[in-house]
Structures are given as structure tokens and as C-alpha cells.
mmCIF file of C-alpha atoms in Angstrom:
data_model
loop_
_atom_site.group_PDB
_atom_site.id
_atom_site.type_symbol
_atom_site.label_atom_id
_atom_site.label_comp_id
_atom_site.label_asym_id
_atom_site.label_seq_id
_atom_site.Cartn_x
_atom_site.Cartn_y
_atom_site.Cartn_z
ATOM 1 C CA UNK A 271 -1.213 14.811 19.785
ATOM 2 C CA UNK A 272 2.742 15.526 19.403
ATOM 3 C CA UNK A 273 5.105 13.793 18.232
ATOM 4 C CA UNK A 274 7.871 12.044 20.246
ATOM 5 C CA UNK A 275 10.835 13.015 17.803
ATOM 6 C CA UNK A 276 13.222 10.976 20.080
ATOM 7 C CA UNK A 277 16.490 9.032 20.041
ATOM 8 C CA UNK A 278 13.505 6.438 19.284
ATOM 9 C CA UNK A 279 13.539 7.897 15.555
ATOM 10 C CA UNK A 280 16.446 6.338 14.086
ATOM 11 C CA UNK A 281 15.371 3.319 15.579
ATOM 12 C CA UNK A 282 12.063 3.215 13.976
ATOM 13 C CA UNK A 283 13.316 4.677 11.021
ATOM 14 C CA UNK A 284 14.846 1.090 10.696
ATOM 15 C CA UNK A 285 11.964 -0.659 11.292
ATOM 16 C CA UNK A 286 10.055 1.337 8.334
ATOM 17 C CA UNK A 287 12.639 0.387 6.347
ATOM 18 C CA UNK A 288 12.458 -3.341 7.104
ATOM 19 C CA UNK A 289 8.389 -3.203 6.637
ATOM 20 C CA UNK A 290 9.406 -1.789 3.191
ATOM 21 C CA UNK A 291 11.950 -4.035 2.414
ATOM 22 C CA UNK A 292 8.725 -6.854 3.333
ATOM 23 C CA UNK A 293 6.712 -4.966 1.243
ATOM 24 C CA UNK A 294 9.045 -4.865 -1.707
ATOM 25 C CA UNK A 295 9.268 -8.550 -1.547
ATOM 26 C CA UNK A 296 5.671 -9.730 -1.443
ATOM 27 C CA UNK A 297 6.013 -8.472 -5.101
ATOM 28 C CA UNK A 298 7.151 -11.151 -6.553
ATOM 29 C CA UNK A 299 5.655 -13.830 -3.618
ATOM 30 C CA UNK A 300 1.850 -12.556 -4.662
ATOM 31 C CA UNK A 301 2.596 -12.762 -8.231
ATOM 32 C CA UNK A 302 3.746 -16.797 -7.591
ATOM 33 C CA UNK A 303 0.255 -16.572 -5.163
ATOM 34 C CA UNK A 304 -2.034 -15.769 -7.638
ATOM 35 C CA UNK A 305 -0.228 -18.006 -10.401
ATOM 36 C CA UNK A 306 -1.301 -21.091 -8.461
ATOM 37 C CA UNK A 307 -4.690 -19.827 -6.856
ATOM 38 C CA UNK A 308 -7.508 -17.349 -8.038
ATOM 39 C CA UNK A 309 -6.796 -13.967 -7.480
ATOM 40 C CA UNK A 310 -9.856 -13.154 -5.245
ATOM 41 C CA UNK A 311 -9.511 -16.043 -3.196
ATOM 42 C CA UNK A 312 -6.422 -15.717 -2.545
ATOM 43 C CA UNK A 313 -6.893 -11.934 -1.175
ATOM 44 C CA UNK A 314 -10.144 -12.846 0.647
ATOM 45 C CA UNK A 315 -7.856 -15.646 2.637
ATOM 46 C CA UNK A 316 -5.065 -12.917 3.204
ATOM 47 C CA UNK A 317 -6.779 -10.439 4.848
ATOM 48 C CA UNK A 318 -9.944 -12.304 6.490
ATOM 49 C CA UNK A 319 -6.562 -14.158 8.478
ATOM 50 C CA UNK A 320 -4.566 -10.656 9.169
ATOM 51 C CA UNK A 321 -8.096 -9.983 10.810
ATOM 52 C CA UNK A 322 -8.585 -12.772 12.679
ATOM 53 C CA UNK A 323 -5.025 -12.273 14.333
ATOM 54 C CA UNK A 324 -5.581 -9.105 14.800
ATOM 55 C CA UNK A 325 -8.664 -9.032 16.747
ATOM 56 C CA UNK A 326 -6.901 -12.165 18.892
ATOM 57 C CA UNK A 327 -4.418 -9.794 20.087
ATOM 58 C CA UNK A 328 -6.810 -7.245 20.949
ATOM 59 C CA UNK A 329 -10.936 -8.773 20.718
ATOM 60 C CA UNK A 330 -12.642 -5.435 22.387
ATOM 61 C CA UNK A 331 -11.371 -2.798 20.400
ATOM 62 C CA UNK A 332 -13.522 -2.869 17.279
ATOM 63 C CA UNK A 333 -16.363 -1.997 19.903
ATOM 64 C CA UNK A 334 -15.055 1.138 20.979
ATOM 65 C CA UNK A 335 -14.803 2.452 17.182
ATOM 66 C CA UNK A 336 -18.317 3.568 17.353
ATOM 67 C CA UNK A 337 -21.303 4.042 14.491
ATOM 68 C CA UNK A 338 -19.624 6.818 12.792
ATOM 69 C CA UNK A 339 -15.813 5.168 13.005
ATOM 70 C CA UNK A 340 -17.321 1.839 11.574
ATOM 71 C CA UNK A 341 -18.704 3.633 8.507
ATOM 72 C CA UNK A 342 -15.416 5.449 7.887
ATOM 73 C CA UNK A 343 -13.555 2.295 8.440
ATOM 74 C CA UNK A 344 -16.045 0.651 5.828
ATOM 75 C CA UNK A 345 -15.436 3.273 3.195
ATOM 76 C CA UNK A 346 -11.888 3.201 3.364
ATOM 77 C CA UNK A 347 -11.545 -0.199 3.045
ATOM 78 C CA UNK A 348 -13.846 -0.352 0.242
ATOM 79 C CA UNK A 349 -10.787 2.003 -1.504
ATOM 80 C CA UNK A 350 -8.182 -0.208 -0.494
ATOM 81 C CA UNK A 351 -10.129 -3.338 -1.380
ATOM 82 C CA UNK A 352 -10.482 -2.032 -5.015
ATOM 83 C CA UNK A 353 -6.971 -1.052 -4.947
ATOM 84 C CA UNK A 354 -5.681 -4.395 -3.677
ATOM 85 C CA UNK A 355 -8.040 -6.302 -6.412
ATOM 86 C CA UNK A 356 -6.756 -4.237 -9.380
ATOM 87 C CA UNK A 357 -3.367 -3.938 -8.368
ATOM 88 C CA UNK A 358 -3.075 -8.240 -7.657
ATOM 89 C CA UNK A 359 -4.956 -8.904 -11.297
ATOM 90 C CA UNK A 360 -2.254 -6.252 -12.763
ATOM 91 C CA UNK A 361 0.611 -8.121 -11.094
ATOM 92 C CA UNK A 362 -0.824 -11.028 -13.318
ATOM 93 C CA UNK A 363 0.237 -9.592 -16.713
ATOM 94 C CA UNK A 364 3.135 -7.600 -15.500
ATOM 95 C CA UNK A 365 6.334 -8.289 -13.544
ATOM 96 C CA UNK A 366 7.163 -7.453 -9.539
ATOM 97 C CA UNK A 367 9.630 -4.646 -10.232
ATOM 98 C CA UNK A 368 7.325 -2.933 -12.711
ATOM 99 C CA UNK A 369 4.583 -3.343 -10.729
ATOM 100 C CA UNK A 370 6.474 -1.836 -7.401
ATOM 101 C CA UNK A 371 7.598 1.436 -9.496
ATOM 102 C CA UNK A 372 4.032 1.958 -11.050
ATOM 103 C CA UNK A 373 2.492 1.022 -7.708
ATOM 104 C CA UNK A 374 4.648 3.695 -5.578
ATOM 105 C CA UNK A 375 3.095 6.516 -8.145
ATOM 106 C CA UNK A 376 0.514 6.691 -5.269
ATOM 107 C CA UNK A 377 2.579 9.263 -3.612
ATOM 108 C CA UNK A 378 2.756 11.695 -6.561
ATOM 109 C CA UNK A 379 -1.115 11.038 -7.074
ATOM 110 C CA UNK A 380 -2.136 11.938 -2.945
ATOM 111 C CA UNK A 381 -1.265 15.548 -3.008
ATOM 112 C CA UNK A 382 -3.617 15.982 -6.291
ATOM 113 C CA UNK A 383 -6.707 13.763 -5.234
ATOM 114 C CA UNK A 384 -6.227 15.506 -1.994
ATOM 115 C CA UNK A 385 -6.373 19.241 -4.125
ATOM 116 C CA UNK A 386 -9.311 17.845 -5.711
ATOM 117 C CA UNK A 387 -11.345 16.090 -3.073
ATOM 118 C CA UNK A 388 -10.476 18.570 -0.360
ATOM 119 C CA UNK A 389 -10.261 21.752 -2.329
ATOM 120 C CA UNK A 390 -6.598 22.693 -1.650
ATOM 121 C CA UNK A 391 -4.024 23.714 -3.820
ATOM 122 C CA UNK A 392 -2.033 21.993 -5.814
ATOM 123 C CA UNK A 393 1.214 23.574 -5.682
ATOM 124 C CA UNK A 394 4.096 23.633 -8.861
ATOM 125 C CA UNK A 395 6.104 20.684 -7.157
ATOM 126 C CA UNK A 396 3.607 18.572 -7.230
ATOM 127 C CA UNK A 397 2.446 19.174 -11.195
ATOM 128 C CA UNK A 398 6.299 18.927 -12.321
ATOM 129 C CA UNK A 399 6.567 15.466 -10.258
ATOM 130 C CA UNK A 400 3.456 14.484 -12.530
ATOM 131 C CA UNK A 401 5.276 15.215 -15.223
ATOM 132 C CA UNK A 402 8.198 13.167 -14.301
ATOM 133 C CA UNK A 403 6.629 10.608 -13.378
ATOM 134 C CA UNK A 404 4.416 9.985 -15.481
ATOM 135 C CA UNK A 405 7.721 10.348 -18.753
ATOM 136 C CA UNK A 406 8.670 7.594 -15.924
ATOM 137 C CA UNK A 407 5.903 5.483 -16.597
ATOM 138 C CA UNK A 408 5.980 5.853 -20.184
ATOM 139 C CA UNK A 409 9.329 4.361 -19.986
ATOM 140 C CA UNK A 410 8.374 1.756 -17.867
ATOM 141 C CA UNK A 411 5.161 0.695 -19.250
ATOM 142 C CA UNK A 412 5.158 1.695 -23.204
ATOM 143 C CA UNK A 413 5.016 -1.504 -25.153
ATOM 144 C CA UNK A 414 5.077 0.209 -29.061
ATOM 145 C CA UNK A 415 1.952 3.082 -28.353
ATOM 146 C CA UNK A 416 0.389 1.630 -25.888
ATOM 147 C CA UNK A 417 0.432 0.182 -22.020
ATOM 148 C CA UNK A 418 -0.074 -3.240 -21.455
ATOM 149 C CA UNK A 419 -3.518 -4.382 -19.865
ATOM 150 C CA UNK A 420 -0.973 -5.325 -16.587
ATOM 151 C CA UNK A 421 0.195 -1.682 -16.332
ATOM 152 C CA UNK A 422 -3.068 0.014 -16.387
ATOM 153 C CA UNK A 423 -4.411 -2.093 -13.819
ATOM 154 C CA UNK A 424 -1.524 -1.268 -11.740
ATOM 155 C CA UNK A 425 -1.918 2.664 -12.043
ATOM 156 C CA UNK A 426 -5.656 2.033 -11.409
ATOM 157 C CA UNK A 427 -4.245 0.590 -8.310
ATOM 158 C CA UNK A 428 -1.778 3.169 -7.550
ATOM 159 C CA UNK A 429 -4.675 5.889 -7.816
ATOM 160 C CA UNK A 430 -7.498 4.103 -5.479
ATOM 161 C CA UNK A 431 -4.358 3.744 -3.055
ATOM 162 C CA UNK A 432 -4.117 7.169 -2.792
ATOM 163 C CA UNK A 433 -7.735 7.635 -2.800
ATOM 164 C CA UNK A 434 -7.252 5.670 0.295
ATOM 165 C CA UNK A 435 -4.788 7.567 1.688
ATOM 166 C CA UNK A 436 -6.117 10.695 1.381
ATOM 167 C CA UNK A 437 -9.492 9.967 3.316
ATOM 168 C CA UNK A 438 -6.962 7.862 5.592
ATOM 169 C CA UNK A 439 -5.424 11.253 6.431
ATOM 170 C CA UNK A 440 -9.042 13.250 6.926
ATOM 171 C CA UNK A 441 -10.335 10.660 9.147
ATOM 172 C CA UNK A 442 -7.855 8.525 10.889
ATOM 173 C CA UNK A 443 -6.862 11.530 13.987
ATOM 174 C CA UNK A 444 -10.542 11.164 14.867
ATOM 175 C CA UNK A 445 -10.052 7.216 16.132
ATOM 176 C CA UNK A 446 -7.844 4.945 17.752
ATOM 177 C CA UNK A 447 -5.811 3.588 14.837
ATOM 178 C CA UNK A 448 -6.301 -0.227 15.505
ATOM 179 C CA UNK A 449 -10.067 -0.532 15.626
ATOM 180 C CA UNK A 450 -9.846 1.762 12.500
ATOM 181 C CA UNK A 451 -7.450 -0.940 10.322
ATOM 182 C CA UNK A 452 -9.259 -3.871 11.321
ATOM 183 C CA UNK A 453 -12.595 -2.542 10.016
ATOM 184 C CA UNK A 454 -10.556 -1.759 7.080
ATOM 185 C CA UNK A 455 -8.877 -4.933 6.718
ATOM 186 C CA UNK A 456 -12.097 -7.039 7.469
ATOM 187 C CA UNK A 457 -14.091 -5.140 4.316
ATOM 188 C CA UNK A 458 -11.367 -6.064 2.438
ATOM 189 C CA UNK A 459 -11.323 -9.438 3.155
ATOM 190 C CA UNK A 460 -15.657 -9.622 3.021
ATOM 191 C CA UNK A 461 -15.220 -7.492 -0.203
ATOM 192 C CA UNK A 462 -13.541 -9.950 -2.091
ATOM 193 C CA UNK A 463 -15.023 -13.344 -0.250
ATOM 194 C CA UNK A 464 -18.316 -12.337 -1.610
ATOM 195 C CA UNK A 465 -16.919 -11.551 -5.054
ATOM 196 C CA UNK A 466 -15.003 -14.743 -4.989
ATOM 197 C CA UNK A 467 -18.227 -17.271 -4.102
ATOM 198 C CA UNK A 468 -19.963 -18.008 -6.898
ATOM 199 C CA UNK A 469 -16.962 -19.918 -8.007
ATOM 200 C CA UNK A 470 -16.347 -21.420 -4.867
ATOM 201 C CA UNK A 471 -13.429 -20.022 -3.023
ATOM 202 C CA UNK A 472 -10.399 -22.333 -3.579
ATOM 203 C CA UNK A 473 -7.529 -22.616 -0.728
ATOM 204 C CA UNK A 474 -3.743 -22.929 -1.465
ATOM 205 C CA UNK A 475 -3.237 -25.470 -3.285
ATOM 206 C CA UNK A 476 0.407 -26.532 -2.072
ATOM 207 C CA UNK A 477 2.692 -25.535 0.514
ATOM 208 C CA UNK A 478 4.533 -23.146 -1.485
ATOM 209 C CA UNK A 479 0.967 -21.022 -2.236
ATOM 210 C CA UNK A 480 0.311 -21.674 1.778
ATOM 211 C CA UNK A 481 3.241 -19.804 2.507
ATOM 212 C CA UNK A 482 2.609 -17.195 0.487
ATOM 213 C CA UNK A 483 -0.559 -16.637 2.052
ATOM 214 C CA UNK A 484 0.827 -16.925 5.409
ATOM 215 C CA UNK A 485 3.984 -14.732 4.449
ATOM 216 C CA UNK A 486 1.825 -12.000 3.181
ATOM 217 C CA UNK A 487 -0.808 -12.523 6.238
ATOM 218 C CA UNK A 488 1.345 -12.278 8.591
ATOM 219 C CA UNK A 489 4.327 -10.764 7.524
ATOM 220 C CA UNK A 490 3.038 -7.663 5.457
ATOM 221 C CA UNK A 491 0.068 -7.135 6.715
ATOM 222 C CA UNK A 492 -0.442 -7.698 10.374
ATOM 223 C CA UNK A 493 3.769 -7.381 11.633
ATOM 224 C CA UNK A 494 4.140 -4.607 9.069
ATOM 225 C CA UNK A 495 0.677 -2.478 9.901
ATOM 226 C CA UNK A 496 2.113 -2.905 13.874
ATOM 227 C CA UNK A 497 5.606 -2.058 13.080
ATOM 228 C CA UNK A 498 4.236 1.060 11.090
ATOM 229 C CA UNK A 499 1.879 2.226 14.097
ATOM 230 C CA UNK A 500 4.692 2.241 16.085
ATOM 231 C CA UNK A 501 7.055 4.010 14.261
ATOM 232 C CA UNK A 502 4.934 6.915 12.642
ATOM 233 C CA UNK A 503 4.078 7.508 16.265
ATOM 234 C CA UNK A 504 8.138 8.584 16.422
ATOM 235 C CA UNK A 505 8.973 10.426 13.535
ATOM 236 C CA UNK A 506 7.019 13.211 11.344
ATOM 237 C CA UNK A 507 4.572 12.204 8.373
ATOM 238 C CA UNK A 508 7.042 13.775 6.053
ATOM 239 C CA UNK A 509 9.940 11.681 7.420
ATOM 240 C CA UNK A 510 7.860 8.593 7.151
ATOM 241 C CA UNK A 511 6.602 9.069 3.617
ATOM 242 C CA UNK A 512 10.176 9.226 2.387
ATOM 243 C CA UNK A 513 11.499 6.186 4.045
ATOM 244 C CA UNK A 514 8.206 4.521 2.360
ATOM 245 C CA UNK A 515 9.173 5.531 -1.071
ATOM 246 C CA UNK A 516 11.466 2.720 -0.858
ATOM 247 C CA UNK A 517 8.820 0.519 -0.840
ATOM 248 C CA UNK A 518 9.241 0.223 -5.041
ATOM 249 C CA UNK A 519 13.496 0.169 -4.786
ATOM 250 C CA UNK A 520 12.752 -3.268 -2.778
ATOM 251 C CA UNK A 521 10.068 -4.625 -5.032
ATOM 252 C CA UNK A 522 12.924 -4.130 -7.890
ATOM 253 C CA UNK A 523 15.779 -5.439 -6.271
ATOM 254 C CA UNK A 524 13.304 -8.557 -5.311
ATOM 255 C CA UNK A 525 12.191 -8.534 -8.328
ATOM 256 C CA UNK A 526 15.199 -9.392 -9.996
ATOM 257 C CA UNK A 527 16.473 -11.916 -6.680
ATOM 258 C CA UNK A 528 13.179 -13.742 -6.638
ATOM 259 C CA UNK A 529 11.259 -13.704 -10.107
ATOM 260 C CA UNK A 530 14.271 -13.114 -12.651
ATOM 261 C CA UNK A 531 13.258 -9.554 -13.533
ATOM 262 C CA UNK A 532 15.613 -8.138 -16.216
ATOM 263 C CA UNK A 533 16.405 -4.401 -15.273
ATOM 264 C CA UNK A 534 17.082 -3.315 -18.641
ATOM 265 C CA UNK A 535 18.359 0.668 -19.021
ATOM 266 C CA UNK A 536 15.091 1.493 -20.061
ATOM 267 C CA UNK A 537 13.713 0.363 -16.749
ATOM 268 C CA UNK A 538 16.248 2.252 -14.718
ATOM 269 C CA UNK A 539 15.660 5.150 -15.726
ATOM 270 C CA UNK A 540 11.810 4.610 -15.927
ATOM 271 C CA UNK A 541 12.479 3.792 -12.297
ATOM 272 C CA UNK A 542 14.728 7.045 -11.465
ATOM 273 C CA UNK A 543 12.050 9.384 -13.102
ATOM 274 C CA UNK A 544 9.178 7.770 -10.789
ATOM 275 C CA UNK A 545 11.554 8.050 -7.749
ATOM 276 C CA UNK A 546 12.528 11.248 -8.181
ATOM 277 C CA UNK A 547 8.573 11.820 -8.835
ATOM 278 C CA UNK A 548 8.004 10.023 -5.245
ATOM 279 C CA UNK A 549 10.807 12.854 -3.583
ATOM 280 C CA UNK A 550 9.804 15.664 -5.080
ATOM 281 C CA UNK A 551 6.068 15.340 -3.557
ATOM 282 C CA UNK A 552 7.406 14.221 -0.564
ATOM 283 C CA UNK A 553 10.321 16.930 0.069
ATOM 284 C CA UNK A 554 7.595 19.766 -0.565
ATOM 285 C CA UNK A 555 5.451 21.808 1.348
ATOM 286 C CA UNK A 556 2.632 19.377 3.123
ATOM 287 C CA UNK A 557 -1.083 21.025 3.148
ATOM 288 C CA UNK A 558 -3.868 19.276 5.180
ATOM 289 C CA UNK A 559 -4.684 15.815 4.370
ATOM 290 C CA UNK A 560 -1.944 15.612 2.426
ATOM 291 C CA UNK A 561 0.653 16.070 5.443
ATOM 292 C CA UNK A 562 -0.607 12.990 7.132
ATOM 293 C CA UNK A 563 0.242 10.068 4.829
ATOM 294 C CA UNK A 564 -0.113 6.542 6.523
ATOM 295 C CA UNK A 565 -0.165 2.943 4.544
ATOM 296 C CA UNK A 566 -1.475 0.281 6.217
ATOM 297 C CA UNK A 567 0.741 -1.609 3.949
ATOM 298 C CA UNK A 568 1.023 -2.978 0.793
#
């Protein structure tokens, strides 16, 4: 299928921006979630709901997936699950704009999982935006000689994300793309319901945690996974996964509005190296599964 590089494209170049600039900010809004609910519970709530409104808006199309779309649905949202729970426990110990940068590593990570998984070269671009970001992350993360338990849980995050992404980009031209996310987003949500029962699972507690849940329901899941579809259906991969990288340039900037982040020099530049990480990958060459990055959000 080709696609429609329009007058449409600076249009939905906006609207990737504005699902970024939601992204950015559910930063800081999960870390006040999960400071007033359990972590688990509060992601099994999130993304059971973004189901539930999603299949309201369109109830037959999980049906048409088929056996072998389901099972690819299950598997990638078994990545993104894991990458959602470790990423939500890091944002625990760690702050929003910290969390964003390390987070947004995911795009210098895809092109290498995908080398590795898929058997296709890794070219020099990529291995020198490892290297930057990862003197990025140092400078970020480094408290004395060591990361903080918050930061490795984030980069564990980052890297299941792009495990997600790359088998997101192997299997997702096979199936309609709607079906495909809420299988995804319905594991998820089962994923961590299951893991969340023993203890009992625990609603909101307030109306501040309620609209957090709703916020990131709502807003950043089901508007920004629709807002997405549309939009990468108007403008090339590559232009898409540079508009995404500021994803991480929001979650700072919220960071700071919304959870009184400090953005220290150190941080800056931390952030610059991981940015400049993020272009690099994205600016180069695209190979395979690597040329078709799509988030379902974040």
C-alpha cells in the first residue's frame, strides 16, 4: 500500500505532534497515578478501559483478525505489557523528565534488536548513536558509579519497547491495524489484571487518581493510537519517527510544569546527547523492519 504524501501531511504532522505533546505529559500524571494506587492496578484499569472503548466504536473487528493475527497480537502485547510494567514501577523511583529521555532510547535500541532478531545489518550510524546515547544516559542517570534502581527499570522499558516495535514492524502490514492494537491492548490489560489479583485490585482512590486513569485511558491511549493511525497513513515511517522523538522534549518540559523537575546542566546535556542519539537513527538509512516504526503510544 502507498502512501498518500499529500497537502494532508503537514496537517497530520500536527496532530503527531499533539499525541506527543499528550504523551510527554502523562509523565508526570502516571507518576501522581501510581503514587496514590498500585502500580498494576492501575495499568490493568487503563488499558482493560482503552479496550472497552475501543471495541464500542468498532465491536466486529477483532473477529476478522483471524487465528494467526490473534497470536501475533498476543505476543506483541505481551512485549508492550512488560514494557509498560517496568517502565510505570521505574517512574516510581525516578522523575517524569528523566524517565521521558531514558524512555525515548527505544529508537536508538530498534535498529539493533532489529539487526539481531532479523539478521540485518547494523550500520555505523546506528553504533555511534549508541555511543551517544548511552554517554547521554550516563549523564542522566549516574548517581556516584552507579544507576538508580528507577533508571534501570526505565531502560528495561525502553528496550522491551523496541522489542515491541520491531515485531510491530514484521507483522503489522499483514492485518488491519485496529483489530491488531486491541488484541494488543487487551493482553496488556489481562496481563497485568491477573498479576494484580492476589492482592485484590484496588480502584482510584480519589478524583484526582480517577482522572488520571481516565486522562491516560482516553487521552493517550485510545485518541492518541487513532490520531497516530491516521496520520502515519499520510506521511513516511521516517517522517513519523522523527516527529515522535519529541515524545521525551514534552515529558521534560512537563516535567518541570507539572511535577517540579529541576533541569539542572547536567540533565540538558544528558538530554541533548539522547536526542541527538534519537536523530541520528532516525535520519539514517532504514532497512526492513526497521523502516516501519509505529507506537501505539506511550
Amino acid at each position: 500500500m502507498t502512501v498518500p504524501l499529500t497537502g494532508s501531511r503537514g496537517l497530520a504532522t500536527t496532530l503527531l505532534v499533539v499525541v506527543t505533546a499528550i504523551w510527554g505529559a502523562t509523565f508526570p500524571v502516571v507518576k501522581d497515578a501510581v503514587g496514590r494506587m498500585p502500580v498494576l492496578d492501575f495499568l490493568a484499569l487503563r488499558f482493560l478501559l482503552a479496550t472497552a472503548v475501543m471495541v464500542a466504536l468498532r465491536p466486529r473487528s477483532p473477529a476478522r483478525l483471524g487465528r494467526t493475527g490473534w497470536c501475533h497480537g498476543l505476543l506483541l502485547g505481551l512485549a508492550l505489557g512488560a514494557a509498560y510494567v517496568v517502565q510505570t514501577y521505574g517512574l516510581r523511583y525516578t522523575s517524569p523528565s528523566v524517565s521521558g529521555f531514558i524512555t525515548g532510547m527505544f529508537l536508538v535500541f530498534t535498529p539493533l534488536i532489529a539487526g539481531v532478531a532479523l539478521r540485518r545489518p547494523v550500520d555505523r550510524r546506528a553504533w555511534l548513536a549508541v555511543g551517544v546515547a548511552t554517554v547521554g544516559l550516563a549523564l542522566l542517570s549516574l548517581r556516584g558509579s552507579a544507576m538508580g534502581i528507577g533508571e534501570l527499570l526505565t531502560l528495561a522499558g525502553a528496550i522491551l519497547f523496541a522489542v515491541h516495535i520491531v515485531g510491530l514492524g514484521e507483522w503489522s502490514p499483514r492485518y488491519d491495524p485496529y483489530p491488531l492494537a486491541i488484541v494488543q491492548l487487551a493482553t496488556v490489560g489481562v496481563m497485568c489484571l491477573v498479576a494484580a489479583a492476589p492482592g485484590g485490585i484496588t480502584p482510584p482512590p480519589d478524583p484526582v487518581a480517577w482522572f488520571d486513569l481516565l486522562a491516560c485511558a482516553l487521552l493517550a491511549t485510545v485518541f492518541a493510537f487513532l490520531v497516530q493511525t491516521w496520520a502515519q497513513a499520510r506521511m513516511s515511517a521516517t517522517r513519523a519517527a522523527v516527529v515522535l522523538t519529541m515524545e521525551p522534549v514534552f515529558a521534560g518540559l512537563f516535567g518541570v510544569l507539572l511535577a517540579g523537575d529541576r533541569l539542572t546542566p547536567r540533565t540538558l546535556a544528558g538530554a541533548a546527547c539522547v536526542l541527538g542519539a534519537m536523530y541520528l537513527v532516525e535520519l539514517g538509512p532504514r532497512h526492513g523492519a526497521d523502516a516501519k516504526v509505529e507506537r501505539l503510544e506511550a
